[in-house]
Amino acid sequence: MTTPFAPVAFPALDDAVVRTFEETLRGRLLRPVDDGYDAARAVFNAMIDRRPALIVRPTDGQDVRRAVVFAREHGLALAVKGGGHNVAGSAVCDGGLMLDLSAMKGVSVDPERRIAVAEPGLLLGDLDRATQAHGLATPLGVVSVTGIAGLTLGGGLGWLNGKHGLACDNVLAADVVTADGRLLTASAEEHADLFWAIRGGSGNFGVVTSFTYRLHPVGPVLAGGLAFPPERTREALRFYHEFAATCPDELSTTAGLSVDAEGRPTIAVGVCWCGPLDAGERALRPLRAFGPTEDGIAPMAYSALQAANDASFPTGRQHYWKSSWLIDLSDGAIDVLLRFAAAKPSAATGIGLQRMHGAAARVNPGATAFPHRRAQHELLILAQWDDPAETDRHVGWTRAFFEAVRPFAARGVYVNDLGEEGADRVCEAYGANYERLAAVKAKYDPTNFFRMNQNIRLAG
Ligand SMILES: Cc1cc2nc3c(=O)[nH]c(=O)nc-3n(C[C@H](O)[C@H](O)[C@H](O)COP(=O)(O)OP(=O)(O)OC[C@H]3O[C@@H](n4cnc5c(N)ncnc54)[C@H](O)[C@@H]3O)c2cc1C
């Protein structure tokens, strides 16, 4: 299988040429011998170990332009690292030029107009802190150390999705460096085709140097988790599915499956209510009436909720993930979920049902490039482990689980949770929007210069 991430032969670079390029940059250039090179090339998934020939750490859009032009003129592959959290490791390449955007963390918030302009090196927590200082937020994901850039470009599913949509639904404009080195603004008014494509089409179209987000009043929220008795896990899972299907937009939910010390599958439900707190208490009554053994739901600052899962995803671990959409939870699907939860290969390994609903689900599937618009669970099979010697066991469990659940899953996959899974799965990720995306790709990136991503093949 050829993949966009495979090592490519790259031309030897003349030192003098690299030095001349370095002098044009405001930010840093790192070679393999430089301090900081290994830290810069490291990504969240420790299974990924790639060595770019050069790393550029730009400080602004002009540096990004220079790096894009340099890479193109010298035949170098280009990888773009926002927060470095993509599980496929597409942020780093072997032997090309890696753009490490971590020095581009500027953010400005206009509380009157309720917009934030954010640079692509920000992590979720950085942006949440800046917006929450004004009691505002834009929808992002649920782990605060994830990068805003990759998350937003692929969709962005989090605690506010029911009320305010996906991250990409809240992008009002973006500045994008395209393959020809232009810095374009994409919005509903300018380059509307590009604007459409970057809201779900991931990194295929250029390097985004700034996002303008719509903000909403958010917080405090009513949030936390409930655990249910292991004897009732099957019943609780069925109940959760029915409950989640009737939740108002303000109440977004997730469920996590695990296993107790006696080998019994367990379920915990996480919630976030983003409306008046007394109404939230009422909306949660049926879930509480089901009889949880633990109830950690309480009013809290939105930023506290956003950071609550961080400890479950430390850096330096090996990761192998599979994901799919479950519209329904039939008895057959529940059987598979419980069987594989009971056989979970490590305590750190997670099984999640992240619910998409409400505003995120009501958007027309063709309105943005993100096509999977309907109320559904994203099933996340998240194997993580420390010792590389355990890789086969974790990968084997994940693959077996994924194959067993496949008959119950909808066609399609969320592009941001896709590993290196081949061209068919990439097609499924872009779904009915694939052809239109390929046409936009042919217009803005006719040589497929931006290919270190879940790559869209050119139209024709
Ligand atoms: C612990 C964890 C929790 C997560 N939780 C959620 C969640 O709650 N909701 C959710 O929707 N997703 C979630 N994800 C998935 C997440 O959306 C993807 O991993 C996403 O790619 C992360 O963005 P990043 O900037 O960190 O990625 P990176 O690995 O830096 O980049 C991934 C790809 O995005 C593209 N890219 C990045 N920056 C730019 C840019 N500025 N311009 C153009 N292209 C760019 C490139 O193609 C790059 O290869 C989670 C992932 C992890 C590891």
Coordinates of C-alpha atoms and ligand atoms in Angstrom, one line a residue:
M1 CA 0.0 0.0 0.0
T2 CA 1.5 3.4 -0.9
T3 CA 0.7 6.0 1.7
P4 CA 1.3 9.8 1.8
F5 CA 3.4 9.3 4.9
A6 CA 5.9 6.8 3.4
P7 CA 9.5 7.8 3.2
V8 CA 10.4 9.6 0.0
A9 CA 13.7 10.1 -1.6
F10 CA 14.6 13.8 -1.3
P11 CA 17.3 15.8 -3.0
A12 CA 20.5 16.6 -1.1
L13 CA 20.4 20.2 0.0
D14 CA 23.4 22.4 -0.5
D15 CA 24.4 24.0 2.8
A16 CA 24.8 27.4 1.3
V17 CA 21.3 27.2 -0.1
V18 CA 19.9 26.3 3.2
R19 CA 21.8 29.1 4.9
T20 CA 20.5 31.7 2.4
F21 CA 17.0 30.4 3.1
E22 CA 17.6 30.6 6.9
E23 CA 18.5 34.2 6.6
T24 CA 15.2 35.1 5.1
L25 CA 13.3 33.6 8.1
R26 CA 12.2 35.5 11.2
G27 CA 11.6 32.2 13.0
R28 CA 14.0 29.3 13.5
L29 CA 15.4 26.7 11.2
L30 CA 16.4 23.4 12.8
R31 CA 18.7 20.8 11.2
P32 CA 19.1 17.2 12.6
V33 CA 22.2 18.3 14.5
D34 CA 20.5 21.2 16.3
D35 CA 19.3 21.3 19.9
G36 CA 15.5 21.1 19.9
Y37 CA 15.3 19.1 16.6
D38 CA 14.1 15.9 18.3
A39 CA 11.6 17.7 20.5
A40 CA 10.2 19.5 17.4
R41 CA 9.8 16.4 15.3
A42 CA 8.1 14.5 18.2
V43 CA 4.4 14.0 17.9
F44 CA 1.7 12.7 20.3
N45 CA 1.8 9.1 18.9
A46 CA 5.2 7.7 20.0
M47 CA 4.8 5.0 17.3
I48 CA 5.7 7.7 14.8
D49 CA 9.5 8.3 14.5
R50 CA 10.2 10.4 11.4
R51 CA 13.2 12.6 10.6
P52 CA 12.6 15.6 8.4
A53 CA 15.7 17.1 6.6
L54 CA 14.7 20.5 7.9
I55 CA 12.3 21.9 10.5
V56 CA 11.1 25.5 10.1
R57 CA 9.4 27.1 13.1
P58 CA 7.7 30.2 11.5
T59 CA 6.7 33.2 13.5
D60 CA 4.2 34.6 11.0
G61 CA 2.4 34.0 7.7
Q62 CA 5.4 35.4 5.7
D63 CA 7.7 32.8 7.1
V64 CA 5.2 30.1 6.2
R65 CA 5.1 31.5 2.6
R66 CA 8.9 31.4 2.4
A67 CA 9.0 27.8 3.7
V68 CA 6.3 26.6 1.2
V69 CA 8.1 28.2 -1.7
F70 CA 11.4 26.8 -0.6
A71 CA 10.1 23.3 -0.2
R72 CA 8.3 23.4 -3.5
E73 CA 11.3 24.8 -5.4
H74 CA 13.6 22.2 -3.9
G75 CA 11.3 19.2 -4.4
L76 CA 10.9 18.6 -0.6
A77 CA 7.8 17.0 0.9
L78 CA 6.1 19.4 3.3
A79 CA 4.5 18.3 6.6
V80 CA 2.6 20.7 8.8
K81 CA 2.5 20.4 12.6
G82 CA -0.2 22.3 14.5
G83 CA -0.5 20.6 17.9
G84 CA 1.1 17.3 16.6
H85 CA -1.9 15.2 17.9
N86 CA -3.0 13.5 14.8
V87 CA -2.7 9.8 15.5
A88 CA -1.5 9.0 11.9
G89 CA 1.5 11.2 12.6
S90 CA 0.9 13.2 9.5
A91 CA 2.5 16.3 11.1
V92 CA 6.0 14.9 10.5
C93 CA 7.7 13.5 7.4
D94 CA 10.9 11.6 6.7
G95 CA 13.4 13.6 4.7
G96 CA 11.3 16.6 3.8
L97 CA 10.5 20.0 5.4
M98 CA 8.4 20.1 8.5
L99 CA 6.6 23.3 9.4
D100 CA 6.3 23.4 13.2
L101 CA 3.7 26.0 14.0
S102 CA 4.2 26.0 17.7
A103 CA 5.6 29.5 17.8
M104 CA 2.5 30.9 16.2
K105 CA 0.2 31.2 19.3
G106 CA -1.2 34.7 18.9
V107 CA -4.8 35.2 19.8
S108 CA -7.0 38.2 19.9
V109 CA -10.6 38.3 21.2
D110 CA -13.2 40.9 20.3
P111 CA -15.9 40.4 23.0
E112 CA -18.2 43.0 21.4
R113 CA -18.3 41.3 18.0
R114 CA -17.9 37.9 19.6
I115 CA -15.0 36.7 17.4
A116 CA -11.5 35.4 18.1
V117 CA -8.6 35.5 15.7
A118 CA -6.3 32.6 16.5
E119 CA -3.0 31.4 15.1
P120 CA -2.5 27.7 14.3
G121 CA 0.0 26.8 16.9
L122 CA -2.5 27.3 19.7
L123 CA -3.7 24.3 21.7
L124 CA -7.3 24.0 22.7
G125 CA -6.5 25.1 26.3
D126 CA -4.7 28.3 25.0
L127 CA -7.7 29.4 23.0
D128 CA -10.2 28.4 25.7
R129 CA -8.3 30.5 28.2
A130 CA -8.3 33.6 26.0
T131 CA -12.0 33.4 25.2
Q132 CA -13.2 32.3 28.6
A133 CA -11.6 35.5 30.0
H134 CA -14.6 37.1 28.4
G135 CA -17.1 34.4 29.3
L136 CA -17.0 33.2 25.7
A137 CA -15.9 30.1 23.8
T138 CA -15.9 28.5 20.4
P139 CA -16.6 24.7 20.1
L140 CA -13.4 22.6 20.1
G141 CA -12.6 19.1 21.2
V142 CA -12.4 17.5 24.7
V143 CA -8.7 17.3 25.5
S144 CA -7.1 20.7 26.1
V145 CA -3.6 19.8 24.7
T146 CA -4.9 19.0 21.2
G147 CA -4.0 21.5 18.4
I148 CA -6.8 23.8 17.2
A149 CA -5.5 23.7 13.6
G150 CA -5.8 20.0 12.7
L151 CA -8.9 19.6 14.8
T152 CA -10.7 22.5 13.2
L153 CA -9.7 21.6 9.6
G154 CA -11.0 18.1 10.0
G155 CA -14.3 19.0 11.8
G156 CA -13.8 19.4 15.6
L157 CA -16.3 17.4 17.8
G158 CA -16.6 18.4 21.4
W159 CA -18.8 19.3 24.4
L160 CA -20.5 22.2 22.7
N161 CA -21.5 20.4 19.5
G162 CA -25.2 20.1 20.3
K163 CA -25.7 23.8 21.0
H164 CA -23.1 25.4 18.7
G165 CA -22.0 22.9 16.1
L166 CA -18.5 21.6 15.2
A167 CA -15.3 23.7 15.4
C168 CA -15.4 24.1 11.6
D169 CA -19.0 25.3 11.7
N170 CA -17.7 28.3 13.7
V171 CA -14.9 29.4 11.4
L172 CA -15.8 32.7 9.8
A173 CA -12.6 33.1 7.9
A174 CA -9.1 31.7 7.6
D175 CA -5.8 33.0 6.1
V176 CA -4.3 30.2 4.0
V177 CA -0.9 29.9 2.3
T178 CA -1.5 28.0 -0.9
A179 CA 0.9 25.8 -2.9
D180 CA 1.9 28.7 -5.2
G181 CA 3.0 30.7 -2.1
R182 CA 0.1 33.1 -2.1
L183 CA -1.5 34.2 1.3
L184 CA -5.2 34.2 0.7
T185 CA -8.1 35.0 2.9
A186 CA -10.9 32.4 2.6
S187 CA -14.4 33.3 3.8
A188 CA -18.0 33.3 2.6
E189 CA -17.1 36.4 0.5
E190 CA -13.5 35.6 -0.7
H191 CA -12.4 32.3 -2.2
A192 CA -15.6 30.7 -1.0
D193 CA -14.7 27.3 -2.6
L194 CA -11.5 27.2 -0.5
F195 CA -13.5 28.3 2.6
W196 CA -15.9 25.5 2.0
A197 CA -13.1 22.9 1.6
I198 CA -11.0 23.8 4.6
R199 CA -14.0 23.2 6.9
G200 CA -13.7 19.4 6.9
G201 CA -11.2 18.8 4.1
S202 CA -8.2 18.8 6.6
G203 CA -4.8 20.0 5.5
N204 CA -5.2 19.3 1.7
F205 CA -5.4 22.9 0.5
G206 CA -2.7 25.0 2.1
V207 CA -1.3 26.1 5.4
V208 CA -3.7 28.0 7.6
T209 CA -1.9 30.8 9.3
S210 CA -5.0 32.2 11.2
F211 CA -8.5 31.3 12.0
T212 CA -11.4 33.7 12.8
Y213 CA -13.9 31.9 15.0
R214 CA -17.4 32.9 16.1
L215 CA -17.7 32.9 19.9
H216 CA -20.7 32.2 22.1
P217 CA -21.4 32.9 25.8
V218 CA -20.4 29.7 27.6
G219 CA -20.1 28.8 31.3
P220 CA -20.2 27.9 34.0
V221 CA -21.3 24.5 32.7
L222 CA -23.0 21.6 34.5
A223 CA -20.6 18.7 33.8
G224 CA -18.9 15.6 35.0
G225 CA -19.4 11.8 35.0
L226 CA -21.7 9.1 36.3
A227 CA -20.7 5.5 36.8
F228 CA -23.3 2.7 36.7
P229 CA -23.3 -0.7 38.4
P230 CA -21.4 -3.4 36.5
E231 CA -24.4 -5.8 36.8
R232 CA -26.4 -3.3 34.8
T233 CA -23.9 -2.4 32.1
R234 CA -25.9 -3.7 29.2
E235 CA -29.1 -2.1 30.3
A236 CA -27.2 1.2 31.1
L237 CA -25.7 1.3 27.7
R238 CA -29.1 0.8 26.0
F239 CA -30.6 3.4 28.3
Y240 CA -27.7 5.8 27.5
H241 CA -28.3 5.4 23.8
E242 CA -32.0 6.3 24.2
F243 CA -31.3 9.2 26.6
A244 CA -28.6 10.7 24.3
A245 CA -31.0 10.5 21.3
T246 CA -33.5 12.8 23.2
C247 CA -31.0 15.2 24.7
P248 CA -31.7 18.9 24.1
D249 CA -29.0 20.8 22.2
E250 CA -27.5 22.2 25.4
L251 CA -26.7 18.7 26.7
S252 CA -23.9 16.9 25.0
T253 CA -22.8 13.5 26.2
T254 CA -20.2 10.7 25.9
A255 CA -20.0 7.2 27.2
G256 CA -16.9 5.2 28.1
L257 CA -16.6 1.5 28.4
S258 CA -14.1 -0.2 30.6
V259 CA -13.7 -3.4 32.7
D260 CA -13.6 -3.8 36.5
A261 CA -11.2 -5.9 38.6
E262 CA -13.5 -8.9 38.2
G263 CA -13.5 -8.7 34.4
R264 CA -17.0 -7.3 34.1
P265 CA -17.6 -4.6 31.5
T266 CA -18.5 -1.2 33.0
I267 CA -19.9 2.0 31.6
A268 CA -19.5 5.7 32.7
V269 CA -21.4 8.6 31.1
G270 CA -19.9 12.1 30.7
V271 CA -22.1 15.1 30.3
C272 CA -21.8 18.8 29.6
W273 CA -24.9 21.1 29.9
C274 CA -24.2 24.6 28.5
G275 CA -27.3 26.5 29.5
P276 CA -29.1 27.8 32.7
L277 CA -27.9 25.5 35.4
D278 CA -31.4 24.8 37.0
A279 CA -32.7 23.6 33.6
G280 CA -29.6 21.4 33.3
E281 CA -30.4 19.7 36.6
R282 CA -33.9 18.9 35.2
A283 CA -32.5 17.6 31.9
L284 CA -30.2 15.2 33.8
R285 CA -32.9 13.7 36.1
P286 CA -33.6 10.6 33.9
L287 CA -29.9 9.7 33.8
R288 CA -29.6 10.1 37.6
A289 CA -32.8 8.2 38.2
F290 CA -31.3 5.2 36.4
G291 CA -29.2 4.7 39.5
P292 CA -25.6 5.6 39.2
T293 CA -23.1 4.3 41.7
E294 CA -21.0 7.5 41.4
D295 CA -22.1 11.0 40.5
G296 CA -19.5 13.6 39.8
I297 CA -21.7 16.1 38.0
A298 CA -21.3 19.6 39.3
P299 CA -21.2 23.2 38.1
M300 CA -17.7 24.0 36.9
A301 CA -15.8 26.5 34.8
Y302 CA -15.8 25.4 31.1
S303 CA -12.0 25.4 31.0
A304 CA -11.9 23.0 33.9
L305 CA -14.1 20.6 32.0
Q306 CA -11.9 21.0 28.9
A307 CA -8.8 19.9 30.9
A308 CA -10.6 17.1 32.8
N309 CA -9.5 14.4 30.3
D310 CA -5.9 15.5 29.8
A311 CA -4.3 13.1 32.3
S312 CA -5.7 10.1 30.3
F313 CA -3.6 11.2 27.3
P314 CA 0.0 11.8 28.4
T315 CA 2.7 12.3 25.9
G316 CA 5.1 9.5 25.0
R317 CA 2.7 6.6 24.6
Q318 CA 2.2 4.3 21.6
H319 CA -1.3 4.7 20.1
Y320 CA -3.3 2.6 17.6
W321 CA -6.8 3.9 17.0
K322 CA -9.9 2.9 14.9
S323 CA -13.1 4.8 14.7
S324 CA -16.5 4.5 13.1
W325 CA -20.0 5.9 13.3
L326 CA -22.8 4.1 15.1
I327 CA -26.2 5.5 14.3
D328 CA -28.0 2.9 16.3
L329 CA -27.0 0.6 19.1
S330 CA -28.6 -2.7 18.4
D331 CA -28.3 -5.7 20.7
G332 CA -25.7 -7.1 18.3
A333 CA -23.6 -4.0 18.5
I334 CA -23.9 -3.9 22.3
D335 CA -22.7 -7.6 22.4
V336 CA -19.6 -6.6 20.5
L337 CA -18.9 -3.6 22.6
L338 CA -19.2 -5.5 25.9
R339 CA -17.2 -8.5 24.6
F340 CA -14.3 -6.3 23.6
A341 CA -14.5 -4.1 26.7
A342 CA -14.1 -7.2 28.8
A343 CA -10.9 -8.0 26.9
K344 CA -9.4 -4.6 26.9
P345 CA -5.6 -5.0 26.6
S346 CA -4.5 -2.3 29.1
A347 CA -6.1 0.0 31.6
A348 CA -5.0 3.0 29.6
T349 CA -6.8 1.8 26.5
G350 CA -10.1 3.5 26.0
I351 CA -13.4 2.8 24.3
G352 CA -15.5 5.9 23.8
L353 CA -18.9 6.8 22.3
Q354 CA -18.6 10.5 21.5
R355 CA -22.1 11.8 20.7
M356 CA -22.7 14.1 17.7
H357 CA -26.2 15.7 17.8
G358 CA -28.2 18.9 17.7
A359 CA -26.7 21.9 15.8
A360 CA -23.7 19.8 14.6
A361 CA -26.0 17.1 13.2
R362 CA -28.5 19.5 11.5
V363 CA -26.0 21.2 9.2
N364 CA -26.6 20.2 5.5
P365 CA -23.9 17.6 4.6
G366 CA -22.9 19.7 1.6
A367 CA -22.7 23.0 3.5
T368 CA -19.2 22.4 4.6
A369 CA -16.7 19.7 3.6
F370 CA -17.5 17.7 6.7
P371 CA -20.1 15.2 5.4
H372 CA -21.2 13.1 8.4
R373 CA -24.2 15.2 9.5
R374 CA -26.7 13.2 11.5
A375 CA -27.2 12.3 15.2
Q376 CA -24.8 9.4 15.9
H377 CA -22.1 8.1 18.2
E378 CA -18.5 8.2 17.1
L379 CA -17.1 4.9 18.4
L380 CA -13.5 5.4 19.4
I381 CA -11.3 2.4 19.9
L382 CA -8.2 4.0 21.5
A383 CA -5.5 1.5 22.3
Q384 CA -2.6 3.1 24.1
W385 CA 0.4 1.4 25.8
D386 CA 4.0 2.2 26.9
D387 CA 6.1 -0.8 25.9
P388 CA 6.7 -1.2 22.2
A389 CA 7.0 -5.0 22.9
E390 CA 3.2 -5.0 23.5
T391 CA 2.3 -3.5 20.1
D392 CA 1.0 -6.7 18.5
R393 CA -1.4 -7.4 21.3
H394 CA -2.9 -3.9 21.3
V395 CA -3.1 -3.6 17.5
G396 CA -4.6 -7.1 17.3
W397 CA -7.3 -6.3 19.8
T398 CA -8.1 -3.0 18.1
R399 CA -8.4 -4.6 14.6
A400 CA -10.5 -7.5 15.8
F401 CA -12.8 -5.1 17.7
F402 CA -13.1 -2.9 14.6
E403 CA -13.9 -5.8 12.3
A404 CA -16.5 -7.2 14.7
V405 CA -18.3 -3.9 15.0
R406 CA -18.1 -3.1 11.3
P407 CA -21.4 -4.8 10.4
F408 CA -23.2 -2.5 12.8
A409 CA -21.4 0.7 11.8
A410 CA -22.5 3.3 9.2
R411 CA -20.2 3.8 6.2
G412 CA -17.8 6.6 6.9
V413 CA -15.2 7.7 9.3
Y414 CA -14.2 11.0 11.0
V415 CA -11.0 12.1 9.2
N416 CA -9.3 13.4 12.3
D417 CA -9.4 9.9 13.9
L418 CA -8.3 8.0 10.9
G419 CA -4.9 6.3 10.9
E420 CA -3.0 5.1 7.9
E421 CA -5.9 2.9 6.6
G422 CA -5.7 3.2 2.8
A423 CA -7.5 5.1 0.0
D424 CA -10.9 3.5 0.5
R425 CA -11.1 4.8 4.1
V426 CA -9.9 8.2 3.0
C427 CA -12.8 8.2 0.5
E428 CA -15.2 7.3 3.3
A429 CA -13.9 10.1 5.4
Y430 CA -14.8 12.7 2.8
G431 CA -17.9 10.8 1.8
A432 CA -20.3 12.5 -0.6
N433 CA -18.1 15.6 -0.6
Y434 CA -15.1 13.9 -2.1
E435 CA -15.6 14.9 -5.8
R436 CA -16.2 18.5 -4.9
L437 CA -13.1 18.5 -2.7
A438 CA -11.1 17.0 -5.5
A439 CA -12.2 19.8 -7.8
V440 CA -11.1 22.5 -5.2
K441 CA -7.8 20.6 -4.7
A442 CA -7.2 20.7 -8.5
K443 CA -7.7 24.4 -8.4
Y444 CA -5.6 25.4 -5.4
D445 CA -3.1 22.5 -5.3
P446 CA -2.8 21.1 -8.8
T447 CA 0.4 19.2 -8.1
N448 CA -0.7 17.7 -4.8
F449 CA 2.0 19.5 -3.0
F450 CA 0.1 19.2 0.3
R451 CA 0.0 15.4 0.5
M452 CA 1.1 14.7 4.1
N453 CA -2.5 14.3 5.2
Q454 CA -5.6 12.2 4.5
N455 CA -5.0 12.9 0.9
I456 CA -7.6 13.9 -1.6
R457 CA -6.7 12.6 -5.1
L458 CA -6.9 15.3 -7.8
A459 CA -10.1 15.5 -9.9
G460 CA -9.6 13.9 -13.3
Ligands
LIG1 C1 -5.8 13.1 22.9 C2 -6.6 13.4 21.7 C3 -7.9 13.9 21.9 C4 -8.7 14.2 20.8 N1 -9.9 14.7 21.0 C5 -10.7 15.1 20.0 C6 -12.0 15.7 20.2 O1 -12.4 15.8 21.3 N2 -12.6 16.1 19.1 C7 -12.1 16.0 17.9 O2 -12.8 16.4 16.9 N3 -10.9 15.4 17.6 C8 -10.2 15.0 18.7 N4 -9.0 14.5 18.5 C9 -8.5 14.3 17.1 C10 -7.9 15.6 16.6 O3 -8.9 16.4 16.0 C11 -6.8 15.3 15.5 O4 -5.8 14.6 16.1 C12 -6.2 16.6 15.0 O5 -5.5 16.3 13.8 C13 -5.4 17.3 16.0 O6 -4.9 18.5 15.5 P1 -3.4 18.9 15.7 O7 -3.2 20.3 15.1 O8 -2.9 18.6 17.0 O9 -2.8 17.9 14.6 P2 -1.4 17.8 13.9 O10 -0.9 16.4 14.1 O11 -0.5 18.9 14.2 O12 -1.8 18.0 12.4 C14 -2.6 17.0 11.7 C15 -2.8 17.4 10.3 O13 -3.6 18.6 10.2 C16 -3.1 19.4 9.2 N5 -2.7 20.7 9.7 C17 -2.4 21.0 11.0 N6 -2.2 22.3 11.1 C18 -2.4 22.8 9.9 C19 -2.4 24.1 9.4 N7 -2.2 25.2 10.2 N8 -2.7 24.3 8.1 C20 -3.0 23.3 7.3 N9 -3.0 22.0 7.7 C21 -2.7 21.8 9.0 C22 -1.9 18.7 8.5 O14 -2.4 18.0 7.4 C23 -1.5 17.8 9.6 O15 -0.9 16.6 9.1 C24 -8.1 14.1 19.5 C25 -6.9 13.6 19.3 C26 -6.1 13.3 20.4 C27 -4.7 12.7 20.2

